[in-house]
mmCIF file with all atom_site columns, C-alpha atoms and ligand atoms in Angstrom:
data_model
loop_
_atom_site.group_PDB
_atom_site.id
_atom_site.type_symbol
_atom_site.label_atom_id
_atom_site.label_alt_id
_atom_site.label_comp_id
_atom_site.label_asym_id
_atom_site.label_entity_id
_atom_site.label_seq_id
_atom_site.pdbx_PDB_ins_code
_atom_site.Cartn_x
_atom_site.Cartn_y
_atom_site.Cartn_z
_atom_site.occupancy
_atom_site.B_iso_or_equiv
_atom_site.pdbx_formal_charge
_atom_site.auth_seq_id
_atom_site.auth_comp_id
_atom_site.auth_asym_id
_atom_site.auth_atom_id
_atom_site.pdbx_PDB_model_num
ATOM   1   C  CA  . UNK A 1 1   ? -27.933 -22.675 -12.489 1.00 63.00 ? 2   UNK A CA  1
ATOM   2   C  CA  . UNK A 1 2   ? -28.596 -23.254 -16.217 1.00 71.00 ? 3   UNK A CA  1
ATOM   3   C  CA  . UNK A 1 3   ? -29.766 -20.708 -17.809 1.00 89.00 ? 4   UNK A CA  1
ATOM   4   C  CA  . UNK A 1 4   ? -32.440 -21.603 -20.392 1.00 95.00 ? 5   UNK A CA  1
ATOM   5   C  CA  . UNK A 1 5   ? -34.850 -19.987 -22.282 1.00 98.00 ? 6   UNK A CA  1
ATOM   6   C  CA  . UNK A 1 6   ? -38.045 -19.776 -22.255 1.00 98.00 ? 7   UNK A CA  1
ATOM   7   C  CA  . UNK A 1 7   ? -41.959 -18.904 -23.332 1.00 98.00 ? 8   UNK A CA  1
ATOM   8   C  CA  . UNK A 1 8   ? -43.914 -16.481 -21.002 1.00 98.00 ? 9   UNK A CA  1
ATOM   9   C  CA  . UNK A 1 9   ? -47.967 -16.989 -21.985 1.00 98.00 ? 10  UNK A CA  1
ATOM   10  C  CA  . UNK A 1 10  ? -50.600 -14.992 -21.214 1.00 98.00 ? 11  UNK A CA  1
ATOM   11  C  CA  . UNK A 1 11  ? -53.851 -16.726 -19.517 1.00 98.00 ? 12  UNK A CA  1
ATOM   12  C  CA  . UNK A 1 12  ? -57.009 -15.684 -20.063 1.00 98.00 ? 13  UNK A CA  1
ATOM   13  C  CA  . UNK A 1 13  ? -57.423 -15.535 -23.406 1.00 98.00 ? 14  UNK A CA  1
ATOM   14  C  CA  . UNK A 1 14  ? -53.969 -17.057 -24.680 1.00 98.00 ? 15  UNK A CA  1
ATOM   15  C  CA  . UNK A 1 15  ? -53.971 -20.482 -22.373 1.00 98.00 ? 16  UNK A CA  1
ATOM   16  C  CA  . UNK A 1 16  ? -57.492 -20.166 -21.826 1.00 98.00 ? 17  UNK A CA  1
ATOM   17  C  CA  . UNK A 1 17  ? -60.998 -19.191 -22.874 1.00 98.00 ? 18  UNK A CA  1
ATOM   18  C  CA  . UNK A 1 18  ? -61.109 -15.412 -22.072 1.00 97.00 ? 19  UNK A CA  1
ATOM   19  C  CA  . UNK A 1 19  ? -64.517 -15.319 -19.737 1.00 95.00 ? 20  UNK A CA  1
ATOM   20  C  CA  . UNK A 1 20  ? -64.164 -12.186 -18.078 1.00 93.00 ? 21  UNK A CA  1
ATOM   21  C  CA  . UNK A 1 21  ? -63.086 -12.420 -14.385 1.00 93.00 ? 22  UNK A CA  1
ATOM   22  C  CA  . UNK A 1 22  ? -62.011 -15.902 -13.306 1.00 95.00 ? 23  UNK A CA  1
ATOM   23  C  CA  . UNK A 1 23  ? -63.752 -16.346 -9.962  1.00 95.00 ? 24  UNK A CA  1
ATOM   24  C  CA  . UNK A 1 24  ? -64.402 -19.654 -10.004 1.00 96.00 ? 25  UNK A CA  1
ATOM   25  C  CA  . UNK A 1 25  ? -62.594 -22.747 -10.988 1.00 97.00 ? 26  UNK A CA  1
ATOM   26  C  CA  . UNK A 1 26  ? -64.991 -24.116 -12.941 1.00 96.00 ? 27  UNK A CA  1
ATOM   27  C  CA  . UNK A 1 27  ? -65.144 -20.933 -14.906 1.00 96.00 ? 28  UNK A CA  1
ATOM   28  C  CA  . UNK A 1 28  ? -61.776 -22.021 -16.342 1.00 97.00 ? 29  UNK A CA  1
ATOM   29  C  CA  . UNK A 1 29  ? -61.223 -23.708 -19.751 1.00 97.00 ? 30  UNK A CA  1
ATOM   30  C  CA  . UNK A 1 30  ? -58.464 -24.556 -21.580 1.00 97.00 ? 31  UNK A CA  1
ATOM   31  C  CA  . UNK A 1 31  ? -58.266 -23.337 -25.222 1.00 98.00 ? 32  UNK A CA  1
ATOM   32  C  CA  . UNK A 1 32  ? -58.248 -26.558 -27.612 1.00 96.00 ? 33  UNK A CA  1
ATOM   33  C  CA  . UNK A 1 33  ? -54.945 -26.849 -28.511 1.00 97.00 ? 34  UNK A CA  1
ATOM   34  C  CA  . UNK A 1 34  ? -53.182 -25.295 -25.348 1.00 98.00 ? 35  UNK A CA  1
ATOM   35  C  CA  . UNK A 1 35  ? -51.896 -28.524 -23.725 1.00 98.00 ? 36  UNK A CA  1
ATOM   36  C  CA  . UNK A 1 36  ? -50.781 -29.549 -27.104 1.00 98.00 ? 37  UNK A CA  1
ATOM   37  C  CA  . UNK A 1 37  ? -49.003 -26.683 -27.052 1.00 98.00 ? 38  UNK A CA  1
ATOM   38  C  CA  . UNK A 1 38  ? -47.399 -26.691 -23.695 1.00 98.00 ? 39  UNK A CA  1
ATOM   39  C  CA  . UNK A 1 39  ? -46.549 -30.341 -24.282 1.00 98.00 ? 40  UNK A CA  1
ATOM   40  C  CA  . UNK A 1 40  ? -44.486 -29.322 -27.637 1.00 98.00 ? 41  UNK A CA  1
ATOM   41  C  CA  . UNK A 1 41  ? -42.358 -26.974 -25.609 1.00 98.00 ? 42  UNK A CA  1
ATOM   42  C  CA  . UNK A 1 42  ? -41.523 -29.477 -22.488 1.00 98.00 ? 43  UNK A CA  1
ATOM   43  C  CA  . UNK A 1 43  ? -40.109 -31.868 -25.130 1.00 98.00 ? 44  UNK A CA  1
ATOM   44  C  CA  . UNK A 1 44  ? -37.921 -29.018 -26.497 1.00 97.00 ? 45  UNK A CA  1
ATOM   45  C  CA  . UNK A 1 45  ? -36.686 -27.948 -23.116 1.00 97.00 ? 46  UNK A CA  1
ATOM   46  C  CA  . UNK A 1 46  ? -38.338 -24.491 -23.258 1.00 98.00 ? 47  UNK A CA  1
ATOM   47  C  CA  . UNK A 1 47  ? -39.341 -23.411 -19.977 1.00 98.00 ? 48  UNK A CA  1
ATOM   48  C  CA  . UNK A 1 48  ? -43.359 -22.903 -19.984 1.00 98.00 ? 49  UNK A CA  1
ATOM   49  C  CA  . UNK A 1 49  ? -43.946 -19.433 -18.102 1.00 98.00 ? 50  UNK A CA  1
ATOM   50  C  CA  . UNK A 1 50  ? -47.341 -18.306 -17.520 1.00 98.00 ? 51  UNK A CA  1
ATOM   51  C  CA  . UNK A 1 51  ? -47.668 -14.544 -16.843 1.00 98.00 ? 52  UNK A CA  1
ATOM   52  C  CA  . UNK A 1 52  ? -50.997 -12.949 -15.812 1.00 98.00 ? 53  UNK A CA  1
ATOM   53  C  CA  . UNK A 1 53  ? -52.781 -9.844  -14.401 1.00 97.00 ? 54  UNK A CA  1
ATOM   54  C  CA  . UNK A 1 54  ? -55.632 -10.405 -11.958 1.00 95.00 ? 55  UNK A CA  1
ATOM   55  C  CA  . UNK A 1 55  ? -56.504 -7.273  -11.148 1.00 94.00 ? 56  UNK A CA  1
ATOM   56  C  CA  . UNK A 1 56  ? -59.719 -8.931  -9.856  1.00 94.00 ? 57  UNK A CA  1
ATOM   57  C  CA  . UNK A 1 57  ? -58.228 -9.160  -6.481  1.00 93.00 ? 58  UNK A CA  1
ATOM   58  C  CA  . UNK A 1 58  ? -57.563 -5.537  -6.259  1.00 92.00 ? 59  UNK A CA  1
ATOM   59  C  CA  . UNK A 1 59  ? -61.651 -4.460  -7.531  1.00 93.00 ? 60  UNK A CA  1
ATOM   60  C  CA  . UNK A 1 60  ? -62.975 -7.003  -4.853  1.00 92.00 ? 61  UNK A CA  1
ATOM   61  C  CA  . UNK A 1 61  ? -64.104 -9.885  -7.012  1.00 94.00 ? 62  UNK A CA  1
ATOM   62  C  CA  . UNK A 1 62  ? -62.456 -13.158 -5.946  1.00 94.00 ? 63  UNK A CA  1
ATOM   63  C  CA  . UNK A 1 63  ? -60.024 -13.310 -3.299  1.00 94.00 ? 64  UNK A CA  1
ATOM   64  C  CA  . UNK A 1 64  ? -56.416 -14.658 -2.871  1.00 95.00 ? 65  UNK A CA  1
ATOM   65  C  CA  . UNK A 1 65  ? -58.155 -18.300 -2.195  1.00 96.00 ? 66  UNK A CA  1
ATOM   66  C  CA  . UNK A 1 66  ? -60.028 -18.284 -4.865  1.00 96.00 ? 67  UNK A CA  1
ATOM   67  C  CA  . UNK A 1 67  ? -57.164 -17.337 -7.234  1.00 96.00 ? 68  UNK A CA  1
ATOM   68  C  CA  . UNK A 1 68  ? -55.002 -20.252 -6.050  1.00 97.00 ? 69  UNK A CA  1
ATOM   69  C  CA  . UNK A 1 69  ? -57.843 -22.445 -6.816  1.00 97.00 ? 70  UNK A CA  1
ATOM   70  C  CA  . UNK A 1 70  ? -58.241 -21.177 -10.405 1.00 97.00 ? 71  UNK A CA  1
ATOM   71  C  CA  . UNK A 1 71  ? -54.828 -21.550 -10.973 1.00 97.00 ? 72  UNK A CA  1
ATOM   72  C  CA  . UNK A 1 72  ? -54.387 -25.111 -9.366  1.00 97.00 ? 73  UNK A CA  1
ATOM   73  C  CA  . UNK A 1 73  ? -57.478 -26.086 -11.548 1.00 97.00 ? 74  UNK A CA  1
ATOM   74  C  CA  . UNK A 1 74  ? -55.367 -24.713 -14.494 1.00 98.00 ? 75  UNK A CA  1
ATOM   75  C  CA  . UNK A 1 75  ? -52.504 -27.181 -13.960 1.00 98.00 ? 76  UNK A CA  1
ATOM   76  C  CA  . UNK A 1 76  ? -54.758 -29.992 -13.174 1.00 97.00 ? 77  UNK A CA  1
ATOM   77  C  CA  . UNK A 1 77  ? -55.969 -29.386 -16.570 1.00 97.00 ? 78  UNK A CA  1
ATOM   78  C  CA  . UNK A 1 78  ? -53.250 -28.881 -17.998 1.00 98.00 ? 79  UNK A CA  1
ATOM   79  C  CA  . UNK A 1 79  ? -51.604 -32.433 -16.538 1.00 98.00 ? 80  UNK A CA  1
ATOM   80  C  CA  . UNK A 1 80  ? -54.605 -34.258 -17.801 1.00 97.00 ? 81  UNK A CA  1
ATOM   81  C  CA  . UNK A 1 81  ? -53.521 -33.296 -21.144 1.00 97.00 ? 82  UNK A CA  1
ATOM   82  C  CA  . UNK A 1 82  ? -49.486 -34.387 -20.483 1.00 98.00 ? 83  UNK A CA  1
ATOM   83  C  CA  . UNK A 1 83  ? -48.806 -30.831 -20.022 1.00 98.00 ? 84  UNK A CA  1
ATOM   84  C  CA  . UNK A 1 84  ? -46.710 -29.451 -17.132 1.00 98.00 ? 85  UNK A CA  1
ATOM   85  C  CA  . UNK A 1 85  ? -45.719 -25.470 -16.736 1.00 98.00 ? 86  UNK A CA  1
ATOM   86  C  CA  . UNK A 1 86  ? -42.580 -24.480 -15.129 1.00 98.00 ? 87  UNK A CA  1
ATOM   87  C  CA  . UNK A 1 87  ? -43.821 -21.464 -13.293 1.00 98.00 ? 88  UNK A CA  1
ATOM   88  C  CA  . UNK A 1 88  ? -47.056 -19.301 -12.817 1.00 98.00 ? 89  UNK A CA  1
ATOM   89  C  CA  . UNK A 1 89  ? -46.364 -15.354 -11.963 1.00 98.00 ? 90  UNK A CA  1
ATOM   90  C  CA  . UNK A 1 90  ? -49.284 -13.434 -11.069 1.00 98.00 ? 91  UNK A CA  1
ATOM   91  C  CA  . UNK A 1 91  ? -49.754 -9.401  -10.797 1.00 97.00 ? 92  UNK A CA  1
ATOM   92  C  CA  . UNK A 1 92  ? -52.661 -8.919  -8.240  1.00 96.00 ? 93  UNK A CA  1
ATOM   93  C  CA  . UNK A 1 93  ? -52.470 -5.192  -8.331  1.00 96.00 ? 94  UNK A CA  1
ATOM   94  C  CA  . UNK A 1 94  ? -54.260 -2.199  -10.017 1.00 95.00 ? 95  UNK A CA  1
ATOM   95  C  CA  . UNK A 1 95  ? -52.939 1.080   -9.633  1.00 94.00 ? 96  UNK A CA  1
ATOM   96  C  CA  . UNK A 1 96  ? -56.457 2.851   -8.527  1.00 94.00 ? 97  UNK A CA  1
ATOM   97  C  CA  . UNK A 1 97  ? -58.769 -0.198  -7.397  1.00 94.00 ? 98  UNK A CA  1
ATOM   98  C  CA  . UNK A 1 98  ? -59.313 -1.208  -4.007  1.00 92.00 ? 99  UNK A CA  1
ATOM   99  C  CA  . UNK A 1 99  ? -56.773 -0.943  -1.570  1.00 91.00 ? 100 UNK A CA  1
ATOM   100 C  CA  . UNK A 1 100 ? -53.072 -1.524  0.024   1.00 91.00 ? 101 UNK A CA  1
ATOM   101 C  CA  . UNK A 1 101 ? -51.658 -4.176  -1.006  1.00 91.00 ? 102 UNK A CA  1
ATOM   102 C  CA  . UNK A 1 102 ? -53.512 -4.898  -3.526  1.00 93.00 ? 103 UNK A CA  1
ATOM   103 C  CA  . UNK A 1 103 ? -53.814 -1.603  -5.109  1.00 95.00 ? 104 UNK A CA  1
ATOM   104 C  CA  . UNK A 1 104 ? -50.647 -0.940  -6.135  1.00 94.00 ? 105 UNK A CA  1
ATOM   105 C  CA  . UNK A 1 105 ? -48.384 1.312   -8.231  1.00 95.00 ? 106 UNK A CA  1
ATOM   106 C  CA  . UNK A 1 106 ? -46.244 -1.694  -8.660  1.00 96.00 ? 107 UNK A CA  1
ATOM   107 C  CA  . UNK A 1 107 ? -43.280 -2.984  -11.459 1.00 97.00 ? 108 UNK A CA  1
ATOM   108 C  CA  . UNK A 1 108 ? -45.493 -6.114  -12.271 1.00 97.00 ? 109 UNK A CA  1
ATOM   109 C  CA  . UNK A 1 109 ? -48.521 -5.486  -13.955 1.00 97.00 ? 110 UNK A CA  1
ATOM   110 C  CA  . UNK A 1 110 ? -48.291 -5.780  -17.455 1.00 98.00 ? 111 UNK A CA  1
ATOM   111 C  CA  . UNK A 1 111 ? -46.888 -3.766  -19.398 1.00 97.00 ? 112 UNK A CA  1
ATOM   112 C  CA  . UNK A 1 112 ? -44.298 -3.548  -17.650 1.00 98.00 ? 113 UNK A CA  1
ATOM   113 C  CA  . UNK A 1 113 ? -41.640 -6.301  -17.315 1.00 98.00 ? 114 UNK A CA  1
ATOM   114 C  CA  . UNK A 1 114 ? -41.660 -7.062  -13.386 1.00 98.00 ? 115 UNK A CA  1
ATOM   115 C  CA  . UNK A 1 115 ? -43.273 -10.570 -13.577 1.00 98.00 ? 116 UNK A CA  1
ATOM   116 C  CA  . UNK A 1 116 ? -40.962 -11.911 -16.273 1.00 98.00 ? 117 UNK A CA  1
ATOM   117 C  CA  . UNK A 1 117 ? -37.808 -10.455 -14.922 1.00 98.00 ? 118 UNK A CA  1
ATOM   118 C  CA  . UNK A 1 118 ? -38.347 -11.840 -11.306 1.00 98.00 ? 119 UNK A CA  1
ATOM   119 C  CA  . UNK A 1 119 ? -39.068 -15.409 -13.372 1.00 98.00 ? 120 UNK A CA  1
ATOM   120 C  CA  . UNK A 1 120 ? -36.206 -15.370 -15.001 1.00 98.00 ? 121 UNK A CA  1
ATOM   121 C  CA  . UNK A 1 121 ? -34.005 -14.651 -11.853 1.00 97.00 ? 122 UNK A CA  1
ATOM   122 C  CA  . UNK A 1 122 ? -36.036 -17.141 -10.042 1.00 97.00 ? 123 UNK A CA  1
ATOM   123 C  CA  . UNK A 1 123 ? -35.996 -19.963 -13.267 1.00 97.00 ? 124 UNK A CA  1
ATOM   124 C  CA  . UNK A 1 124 ? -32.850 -19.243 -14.411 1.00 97.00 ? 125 UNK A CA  1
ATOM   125 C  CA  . UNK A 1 125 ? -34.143 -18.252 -17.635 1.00 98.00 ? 126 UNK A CA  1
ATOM   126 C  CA  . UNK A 1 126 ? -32.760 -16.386 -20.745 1.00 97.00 ? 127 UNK A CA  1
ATOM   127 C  CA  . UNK A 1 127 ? -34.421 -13.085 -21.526 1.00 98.00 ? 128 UNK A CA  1
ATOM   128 C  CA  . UNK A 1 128 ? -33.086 -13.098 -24.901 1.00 97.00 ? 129 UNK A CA  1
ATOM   129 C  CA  . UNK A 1 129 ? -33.836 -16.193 -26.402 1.00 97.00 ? 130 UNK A CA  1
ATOM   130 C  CA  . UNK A 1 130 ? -37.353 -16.032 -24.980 1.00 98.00 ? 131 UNK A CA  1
ATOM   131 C  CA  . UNK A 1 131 ? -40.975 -15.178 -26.269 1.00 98.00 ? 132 UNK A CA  1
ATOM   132 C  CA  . UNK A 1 132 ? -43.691 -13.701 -24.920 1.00 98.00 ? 133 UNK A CA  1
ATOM   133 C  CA  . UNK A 1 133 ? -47.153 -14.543 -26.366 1.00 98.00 ? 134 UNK A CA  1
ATOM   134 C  CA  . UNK A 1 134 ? -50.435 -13.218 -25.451 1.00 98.00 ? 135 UNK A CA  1
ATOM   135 C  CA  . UNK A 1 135 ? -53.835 -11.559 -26.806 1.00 98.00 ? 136 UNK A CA  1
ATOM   136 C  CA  . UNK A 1 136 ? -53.145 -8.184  -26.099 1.00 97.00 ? 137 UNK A CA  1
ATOM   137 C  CA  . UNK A 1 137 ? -50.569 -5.397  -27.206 1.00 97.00 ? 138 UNK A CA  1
ATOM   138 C  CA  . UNK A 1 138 ? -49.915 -5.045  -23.392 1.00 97.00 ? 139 UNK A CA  1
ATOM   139 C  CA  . UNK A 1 139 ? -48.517 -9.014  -23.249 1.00 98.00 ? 140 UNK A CA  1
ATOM   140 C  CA  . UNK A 1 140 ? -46.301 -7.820  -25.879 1.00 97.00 ? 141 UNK A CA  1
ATOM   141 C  CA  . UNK A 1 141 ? -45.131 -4.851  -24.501 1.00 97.00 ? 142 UNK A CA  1
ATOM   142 C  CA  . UNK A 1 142 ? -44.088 -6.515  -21.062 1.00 98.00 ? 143 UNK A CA  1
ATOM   143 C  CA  . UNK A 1 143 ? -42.026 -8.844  -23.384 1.00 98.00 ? 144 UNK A CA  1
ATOM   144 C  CA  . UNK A 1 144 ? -40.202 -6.674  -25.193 1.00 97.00 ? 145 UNK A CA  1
ATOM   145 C  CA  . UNK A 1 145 ? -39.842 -4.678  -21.832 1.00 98.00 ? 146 UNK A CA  1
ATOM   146 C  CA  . UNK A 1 146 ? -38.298 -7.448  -20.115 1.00 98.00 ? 147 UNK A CA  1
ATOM   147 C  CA  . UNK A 1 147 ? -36.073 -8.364  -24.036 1.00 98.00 ? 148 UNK A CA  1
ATOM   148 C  CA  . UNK A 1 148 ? -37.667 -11.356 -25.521 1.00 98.00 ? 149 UNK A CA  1
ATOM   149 C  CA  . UNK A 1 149 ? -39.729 -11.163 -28.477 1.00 98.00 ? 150 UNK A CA  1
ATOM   150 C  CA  . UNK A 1 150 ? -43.604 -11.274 -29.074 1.00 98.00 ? 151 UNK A CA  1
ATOM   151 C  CA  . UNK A 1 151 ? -46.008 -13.396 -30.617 1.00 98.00 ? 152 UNK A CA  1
ATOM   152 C  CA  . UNK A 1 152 ? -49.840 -12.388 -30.624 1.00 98.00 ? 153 UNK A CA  1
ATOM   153 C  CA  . UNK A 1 153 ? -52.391 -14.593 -31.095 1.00 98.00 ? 154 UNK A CA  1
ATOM   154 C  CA  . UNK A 1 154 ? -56.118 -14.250 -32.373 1.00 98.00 ? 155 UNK A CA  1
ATOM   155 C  CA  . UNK A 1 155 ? -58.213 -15.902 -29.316 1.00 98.00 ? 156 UNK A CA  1
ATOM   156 C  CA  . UNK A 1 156 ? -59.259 -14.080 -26.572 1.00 98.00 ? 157 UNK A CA  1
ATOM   157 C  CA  . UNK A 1 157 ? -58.914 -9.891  -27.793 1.00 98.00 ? 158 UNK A CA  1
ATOM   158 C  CA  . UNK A 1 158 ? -56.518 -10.758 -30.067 1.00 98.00 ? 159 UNK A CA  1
ATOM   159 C  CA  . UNK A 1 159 ? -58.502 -10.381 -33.273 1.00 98.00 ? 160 UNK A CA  1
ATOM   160 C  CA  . UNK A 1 160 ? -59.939 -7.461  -31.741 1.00 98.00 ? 161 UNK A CA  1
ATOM   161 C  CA  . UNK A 1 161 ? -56.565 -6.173  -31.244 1.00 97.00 ? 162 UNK A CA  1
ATOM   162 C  CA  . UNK A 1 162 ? -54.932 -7.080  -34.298 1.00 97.00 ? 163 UNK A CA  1
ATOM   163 C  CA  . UNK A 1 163 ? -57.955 -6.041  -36.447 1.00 97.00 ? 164 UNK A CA  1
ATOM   164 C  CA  . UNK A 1 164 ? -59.029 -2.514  -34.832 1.00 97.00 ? 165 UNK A CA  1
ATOM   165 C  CA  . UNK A 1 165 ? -56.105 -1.915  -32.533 1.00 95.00 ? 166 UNK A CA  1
ATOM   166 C  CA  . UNK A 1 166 ? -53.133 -2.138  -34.720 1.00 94.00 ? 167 UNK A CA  1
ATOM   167 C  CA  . UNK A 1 167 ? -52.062 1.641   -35.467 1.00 91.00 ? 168 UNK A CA  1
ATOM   168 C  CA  . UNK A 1 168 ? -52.200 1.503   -31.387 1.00 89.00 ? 169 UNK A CA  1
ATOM   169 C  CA  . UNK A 1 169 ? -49.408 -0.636  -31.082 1.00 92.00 ? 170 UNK A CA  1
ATOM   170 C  CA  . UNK A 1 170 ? -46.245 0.402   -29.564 1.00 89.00 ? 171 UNK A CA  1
ATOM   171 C  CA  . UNK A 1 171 ? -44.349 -1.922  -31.185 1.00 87.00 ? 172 UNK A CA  1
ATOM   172 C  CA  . UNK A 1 172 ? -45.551 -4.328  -33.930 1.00 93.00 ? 173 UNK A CA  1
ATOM   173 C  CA  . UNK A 1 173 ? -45.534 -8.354  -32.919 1.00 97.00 ? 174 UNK A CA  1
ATOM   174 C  CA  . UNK A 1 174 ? -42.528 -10.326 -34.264 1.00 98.00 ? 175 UNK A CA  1
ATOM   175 C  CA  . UNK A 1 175 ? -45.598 -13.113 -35.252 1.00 98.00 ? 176 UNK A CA  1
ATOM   176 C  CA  . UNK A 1 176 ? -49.110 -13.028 -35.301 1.00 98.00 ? 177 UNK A CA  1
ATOM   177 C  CA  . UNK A 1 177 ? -50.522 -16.765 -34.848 1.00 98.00 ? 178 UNK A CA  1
ATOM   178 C  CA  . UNK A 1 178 ? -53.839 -18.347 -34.927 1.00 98.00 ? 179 UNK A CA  1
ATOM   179 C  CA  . UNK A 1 179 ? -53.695 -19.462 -31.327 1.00 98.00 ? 180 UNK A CA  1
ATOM   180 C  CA  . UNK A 1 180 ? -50.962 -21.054 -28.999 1.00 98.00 ? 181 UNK A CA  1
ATOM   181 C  CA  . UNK A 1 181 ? -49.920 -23.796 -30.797 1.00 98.00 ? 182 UNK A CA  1
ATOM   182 C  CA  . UNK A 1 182 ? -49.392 -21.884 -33.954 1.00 98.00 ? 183 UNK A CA  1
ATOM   183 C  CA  . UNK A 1 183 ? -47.574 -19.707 -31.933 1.00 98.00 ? 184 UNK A CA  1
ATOM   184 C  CA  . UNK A 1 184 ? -45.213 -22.697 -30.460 1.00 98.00 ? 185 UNK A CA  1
ATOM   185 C  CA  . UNK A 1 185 ? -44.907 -24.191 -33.602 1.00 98.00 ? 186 UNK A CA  1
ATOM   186 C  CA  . UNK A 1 186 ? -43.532 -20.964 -35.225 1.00 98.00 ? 187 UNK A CA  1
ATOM   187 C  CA  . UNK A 1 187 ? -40.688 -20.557 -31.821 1.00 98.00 ? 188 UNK A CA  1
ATOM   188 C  CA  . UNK A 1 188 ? -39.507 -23.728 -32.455 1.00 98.00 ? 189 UNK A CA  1
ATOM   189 C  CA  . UNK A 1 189 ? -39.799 -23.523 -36.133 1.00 97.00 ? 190 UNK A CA  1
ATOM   190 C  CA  . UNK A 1 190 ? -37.651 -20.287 -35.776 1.00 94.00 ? 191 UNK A CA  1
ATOM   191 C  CA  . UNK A 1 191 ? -35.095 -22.269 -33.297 1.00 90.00 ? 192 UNK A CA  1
ATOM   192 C  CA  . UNK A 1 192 ? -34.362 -24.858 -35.825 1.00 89.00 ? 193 UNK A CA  1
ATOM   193 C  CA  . UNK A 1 193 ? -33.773 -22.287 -37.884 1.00 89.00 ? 194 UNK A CA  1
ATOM   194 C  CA  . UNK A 1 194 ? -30.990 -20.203 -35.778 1.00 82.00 ? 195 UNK A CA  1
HETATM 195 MG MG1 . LIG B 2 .   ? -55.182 -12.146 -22.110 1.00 60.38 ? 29  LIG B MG1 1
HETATM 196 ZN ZN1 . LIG B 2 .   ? -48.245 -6.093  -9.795  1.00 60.38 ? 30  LIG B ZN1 1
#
């Protein structure tokens, strides 16, 4: 297999419009420039990785169905716009809420790296050369976790974040972008670079 690298995104919020609990397809939007974005990495070969916690499942709100529909409408939305991802990992567990199997003490809910490390053995992808972005210091932290670097960007609680949160972050972001496609733009910026 070759291994390539890639970009692990965060959904709500990073991808998408951060509404609260996705329990409904139609509750899904794409962020303006997010297919843009995801279009700007298939042309340079960068595996598109989205990463996300729904610990909705676990508290009861929406169930496994439902999910899969969100997440189909999310690459339906995504293809409309010329945009294909290469993989879609999702944590469905909270330590504490609801029950077995969904409430879980497991290695996959960010932060912690399990998601992106069973990606990459399943993609073939290359820890190291990769990015993580997302709106939250907790995206961050399952990137640098797993060994790729982290961009945050300012939708969804990342101005909140950046703004309030800061002296609460483990490890500062490598890059702090405007949104998704700043955040693309400054990977491959950096790759051309290297
Ligand atoms: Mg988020
Ligand atoms: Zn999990």
């Amino acid at each position: 297999m070759v291994v390539r690298p890639a970009v692990f995104i965060d959904r709500d919020g990073t991808l998408t419009e951060e509404v609260g609990y996705v329990n409904h397809p139609r509750r899904l939007r794409l962020l303006p420039r997010s297919a843009e974005a995801i279009r700007r990495l298939n042309a340079a070969g960068i595996a598109a990785v989205v990463a996300t916690n729904q610990a909705g499942l676990a508290r009861g709100y929406f169930s496994e169905e439902v999910m899969h529909a969100v997440n189909d409408e999310l690459v339906c939305q995504l293809k409309a716009g010329g945009a294909h991802i290469d993989g879609l990992y999702v944590c469905t567990h909270h330590p504490t809420a609801g029950d077995p199997p969904y409430r879980a003490d497991c290695d996959c809910r960010k932060p912690r790296p399990g998601l992106l490390t069973r990606a990459a053995r399943e993609l073939g992808l290359d820890l190291a050369a990769s990015t993580t972005i997302g709106d939250k210091a907790s995206d961050l932290d399952a990137g640098r976790a797993a060994g790729t670097r982290g961009v945050l960007v300012l939708t969804g609680y990342g101005l909140g974040e950046w703004e309030y949160r800061r002296p609460s972050f483990r490890v500062p972001p490598d890059h702090v972008a405007e949104d998704l496609l700043a955040a693309v733009d400054w990977i491959l910026r950096q790759r051309a670079a290297a």
